Amino acid sequence: MKPYVLTLPAIAIGFSINAIAIPSAQANPQPDDVPELRPQLEEAPKDEQIPSAAALQAQVDDSAQSQAETSEAPGETPQEDIAESEPISNEDVISGDGSTLRINVTGEKFEDDIQEVAGSISVITAQEFKDSGIRSLQEIARLVPNFSFFGSGPRSNNPIVNIRGLANDPALVGSPQSSVGIYIDDVPVDIATSATALYDIERIEVLRGPQGTLYGRNSQGGVINIITAPPDNSTRFNGLVNLGTDALREVQLGISTPLTDNLFLSLGGSYFETDGFIRNTLQDTDAAERQDYGFRGQLRWIPSDEWDIRIGADYEKFDDDRVFVRDTDNSNFDEVRDDFPGGFFEVDRNAQFARVQYTGPDLVITSISGRREWDQDSRGDADFTSADVFIGFTDIDIVQYSQELRVQSPKDNGRWRWLVGGFFEHEDTELRAGAEFGEAGAVPDFGIFPGTANTTLGDLTENTYAIFTQSSYDVTERLTLTAGLRFEHRDFSIDRRSRLTFEGNSMAPVPDYSLTSSDSILLPKVAIEYRFQPHILAYGNISRGYKPGGFNTVSDSPDESEFESETSVNYEVGLKTSWLDDRLTANLALFKTDVSEYQVVGFVGEGANQIVTVLNATDADIWGVELELRAKPTDRIDLIASFGYLNTEFQDFTDTLTGEDLSGNQLPSSPEYTYALAAQYRDPGGFFGRVELSGFGTYFFDQSNTRKQDPFVLVNARIGYEFDDFALYAYANNLFDQDYFASGSNNGDGSFITTPGDGRVVGVQFRASF
């Protein structure tokens, strides 16, 4: 086995240009609030109930008759004046009188009812966020079909994020991007630095399928769009205290208030700690302790009706135990036997952003500037045994800058909606990772003595330039056509060094190398949508996806360092429906993805001569289906159900390092199916109850399909009482203490290192909001 352990990806991107942008027009403007031509389908004003499906159909019939009488062209019916919508509040979950399932989203850059978005999108609203007790992206994934978010060690470690079989691999050190894009308030976040506490959330949107024609950073599998609550002209306070088993203690506080008539401020903070459920039986200590805290602030200035300017910053500190992983043959999920007692995993993260928006009569211009810094330092037992073989260490510093500029059509642009954007990103990564050998790992004949350190040092730089556009045209009141295009160019480089050090002496076991490369690609998209009835929308689209190649810092050989970009052609058809006066929504999507040069980890050689690199599978095939149901049979009851089936297969893949033919195997970290069921009851008198069930099908840990996780089910339950401004809940997550492995990695010698999923947590939670 190689004398050091696979470490976290070190990625490259972003230098922020200070864009001159022109921001928003309304007293309290809603960014990206652009209406559609279809008057019979527009959102009702806040103080009116959303019309029923029958009423909407009557409006369609009346509209058609009016057009015939006035000889106006289809789709050009005069619109009624509509009051400007206010900024979405943290509490906005449904529209109308509280009995319908109307949720507004902005995932496609134009505010719209989720049932009017011609694509696969799931949303977690602010209220559902609270009702579910969600505090991480992993918990959100349990409610969304064909979306998996698996940890690969401490919470602050690089997770495995998978949408529809397209994912990142934590072992691809130097892989620049994931297939899944993560955005926080419009600023792209690298997967390696995506760990963040979720609080004061307005909503979270999960878009499935390529989104490169709408978003700055490319995303082949989909986008996770996190929107925090912006400050406005109301004063709000919210707080949370959470106490649970395994010494879990959590506090969140937030306040938002106007400073003047047009200047608003929000501040928030969070603290979390736990002893975890993993025990080091060799040292008789807890092996998964965590202590995380952070702060967040945002200042919003609206100098006039046309402008909306926001600046924000946040800081987080993660102080976790070192990665607690071991071979899947170990049946004791809550035990490890590490010989190194001083392991740690520390991260300091800070981020800043500026969002400037101008809304004029003819266009809307939005500028988003972002900076994100990630400083990780970790040390711990890396042989995952009780023997003193070696201690692993990793030090990663990532600085990411990004600048996006979008110009799009205004709210009243009639039948044509369009968007044009530009994006620039620069990322610098400095990596220091390796192992210090102990008594059991020393090989004096090869010059490796106890205390010898084998260190890999890599500096990676990447610049990304992109322009993107998407345009939709209402051919008739029922038929809409969409076309989009993205052009992206990347320049990336690596300076890679390796050192053996002992008692102040240093030598290079393999030669240093420096490499540079570049890549350009065109990504088109076409789509069609048709409204059979106001409550029935059918759509289809074809798009091209792209996951960049890069350099792998783990490889000793420059010939094995670079790997190719991954591309895909994506086909999707879907149906969105609402019934029973909008008390029931049912959405169905079928998709197929043909992938070329799918990126996987490869191994060659043994012991100190082993090479870890990235391989490209020639062809892979993915297809699946997704079904989402939401029902509100009464004002007190909410029901949610979702199901996703995923069939993945390598069509043509021979491991060029081992000669093994892996064609026919399943893609790693891709559950065969996912499903979720949730039932919730909220009584006007204050009683609240909710139960959730999430299921996962079989998934493999590597492309050889050597080890797998069998199907499992997780159950969460909450019960409580809600007052006007306060609420008290009791909850149980993973109620039946289901054992499962969240992720696993081939160690190159036939063994596997894995990360167990979270065990049962029982606790009480107090919330205040006024």
PDB file of N, CA and C in Angstrom, residues 23-24 27 29 231 260-265 298-304 306-311 355-357:
ATOM      1  N   PRO A  23     -28.427  47.105  -9.801  1.00  0.00           N
ATOM      2  CA  PRO A  23     -29.404  46.301  -9.098  1.00  0.00           C
ATOM      3  C   PRO A  23     -30.864  46.735  -8.950  1.00  0.00           C
ATOM      4  N   SER A  24     -31.862  46.631  -8.327  1.00  0.00           N
ATOM      5  CA  SER A  24     -33.268  46.260  -8.410  1.00  0.00           C
ATOM      6  C   SER A  24     -34.329  47.355  -8.333  1.00  0.00           C
ATOM      7  N   ALA A  27     -39.868  49.004  -4.211  1.00  0.00           N
ATOM      8  CA  ALA A  27     -39.582  49.483  -2.875  1.00  0.00           C
ATOM      9  C   ALA A  27     -38.922  48.402  -2.054  1.00  0.00           C
ATOM     10  N   PRO A  29     -37.743  45.126  -3.539  1.00  0.00           N
ATOM     11  CA  PRO A  29     -37.737  44.357  -4.769  1.00  0.00           C
ATOM     12  C   PRO A  29     -37.545  42.879  -4.532  1.00  0.00           C
ATOM     13  N   PRO A 231     -32.331  40.440   5.061  1.00  0.00           N
ATOM     14  CA  PRO A 231     -32.985  41.409   5.945  1.00  0.00           C
ATOM     15  C   PRO A 231     -33.932  42.310   5.158  1.00  0.00           C
ATOM     16  N   THR A 260     -32.290  52.008   8.908  1.00  0.00           N
ATOM     17  CA  THR A 260     -32.959  53.220   8.431  1.00  0.00           C
ATOM     18  C   THR A 260     -34.089  52.771   7.514  1.00  0.00           C
ATOM     19  N   ASP A 261     -34.687  53.735   6.822  1.00  0.00           N
ATOM     20  CA  ASP A 261     -35.783  53.393   5.927  1.00  0.00           C
ATOM     21  C   ASP A 261     -35.332  52.525   4.760  1.00  0.00           C
ATOM     22  N   ASN A 262     -34.051  52.578   4.399  1.00  0.00           N
ATOM     23  CA  ASN A 262     -33.592  51.812   3.237  1.00  0.00           C
ATOM     24  C   ASN A 262     -32.320  51.001   3.505  1.00  0.00           C
ATOM     25  N   LEU A 263     -31.964  50.838   4.783  1.00  0.00           N
ATOM     26  CA  LEU A 263     -30.780  50.070   5.149  1.00  0.00           C
ATOM     27  C   LEU A 263     -31.168  49.036   6.195  1.00  0.00           C
ATOM     28  N   PHE A 264     -30.823  47.745   5.923  1.00  0.00           N
ATOM     29  CA  PHE A 264     -31.288  46.650   6.763  1.00  0.00           C
ATOM     30  C   PHE A 264     -30.113  45.735   7.115  1.00  0.00           C
ATOM     31  N   LEU A 265     -30.184  45.127   8.303  1.00  0.00           N
ATOM     32  CA  LEU A 265     -29.082  44.312   8.819  1.00  0.00           C
ATOM     33  C   LEU A 265     -29.609  42.999   9.362  1.00  0.00           C
ATOM     34  N   GLN A 298     -25.277  40.064   7.198  1.00  0.00           N
ATOM     35  CA  GLN A 298     -25.631  40.589   5.876  1.00  0.00           C
ATOM     36  C   GLN A 298     -26.195  41.996   6.023  1.00  0.00           C
ATOM     37  N   LEU A 299     -25.740  42.885   5.144  1.00  0.00           N
ATOM     38  CA  LEU A 299     -26.213  44.264   5.108  1.00  0.00           C
ATOM     39  C   LEU A 299     -26.880  44.497   3.762  1.00  0.00           C
ATOM     40  N   ARG A 300     -28.097  45.025   3.789  1.00  0.00           N
ATOM     41  CA  ARG A 300     -28.869  45.256   2.566  1.00  0.00           C
ATOM     42  C   ARG A 300     -29.234  46.726   2.464  1.00  0.00           C
ATOM     43  N   TRP A 301     -28.952  47.308   1.305  1.00  0.00           N
ATOM     44  CA  TRP A 301     -29.214  48.735   1.076  1.00  0.00           C
ATOM     45  C   TRP A 301     -30.066  48.873  -0.174  1.00  0.00           C
ATOM     46  N   ILE A 302     -31.185  49.598  -0.054  1.00  0.00           N
ATOM     47  CA  ILE A 302     -32.060  49.868  -1.190  1.00  0.00           C
ATOM     48  C   ILE A 302     -32.133  51.384  -1.360  1.00  0.00           C
ATOM     49  N   PRO A 303     -31.161  51.982  -2.055  1.00  0.00           N
ATOM     50  CA  PRO A 303     -31.108  53.442  -2.153  1.00  0.00           C
ATOM     51  C   PRO A 303     -32.238  54.043  -2.976  1.00  0.00           C
ATOM     52  N   SER A 304     -32.824  53.261  -3.884  1.00  0.00           N
ATOM     53  CA  SER A 304     -33.928  53.747  -4.706  1.00  0.00           C
ATOM     54  C   SER A 304     -34.751  52.559  -5.154  1.00  0.00           C
ATOM     55  N   GLU A 306     -34.912  51.273  -7.920  1.00  0.00           N
ATOM     56  CA  GLU A 306     -34.237  50.460  -8.937  1.00  0.00           C
ATOM     57  C   GLU A 306     -33.121  49.580  -8.381  1.00  0.00           C
ATOM     58  N   TRP A 307     -32.631  49.881  -7.206  1.00  0.00           N
ATOM     59  CA  TRP A 307     -31.414  49.231  -6.725  1.00  0.00           C
ATOM     60  C   TRP A 307     -31.664  48.371  -5.495  1.00  0.00           C
ATOM     61  N   ASP A 308     -30.984  47.231  -5.455  1.00  0.00           N
ATOM     62  CA  ASP A 308     -30.963  46.348  -4.278  1.00  0.00           C
ATOM     63  C   ASP A 308     -29.523  45.855  -4.121  1.00  0.00           C
ATOM     64  N   ILE A 309     -28.860  46.285  -3.049  1.00  0.00           N
ATOM     65  CA  ILE A 309     -27.444  45.986  -2.849  1.00  0.00           C
ATOM     66  C   ILE A 309     -27.287  45.223  -1.536  1.00  0.00           C
ATOM     67  N   ARG A 310     -26.609  44.079  -1.623  1.00  0.00           N
ATOM     68  CA  ARG A 310     -26.390  43.269  -0.432  1.00  0.00           C
ATOM     69  C   ARG A 310     -24.916  42.896  -0.343  1.00  0.00           C
ATOM     70  N   ILE A 311     -24.373  42.990   0.844  1.00  0.00           N
ATOM     71  CA  ILE A 311     -23.035  42.482   1.118  1.00  0.00           C
ATOM     72  C   ILE A 311     -23.119  41.610   2.366  1.00  0.00           C
ATOM     73  N   ARG A 355     -23.787  41.282  -3.699  1.00  0.00           N
ATOM     74  CA  ARG A 355     -24.810  41.070  -4.730  1.00  0.00           C
ATOM     75  C   ARG A 355     -25.473  42.405  -5.026  1.00  0.00           C
ATOM     76  N   VAL A 356     -25.352  42.833  -6.263  1.00  0.00           N
ATOM     77  CA  VAL A 356     -25.873  44.129  -6.681  1.00  0.00           C
ATOM     78  C   VAL A 356     -26.850  43.904  -7.820  1.00  0.00           C
ATOM     79  N   GLN A 357     -28.059  44.460  -7.695  1.00  0.00           N
ATOM     80  CA  GLN A 357     -29.073  44.233  -8.717  1.00  0.00           C
ATOM     81  C   GLN A 357     -29.758  45.541  -9.084  1.00  0.00           C
TER      82      GLN A 357
END
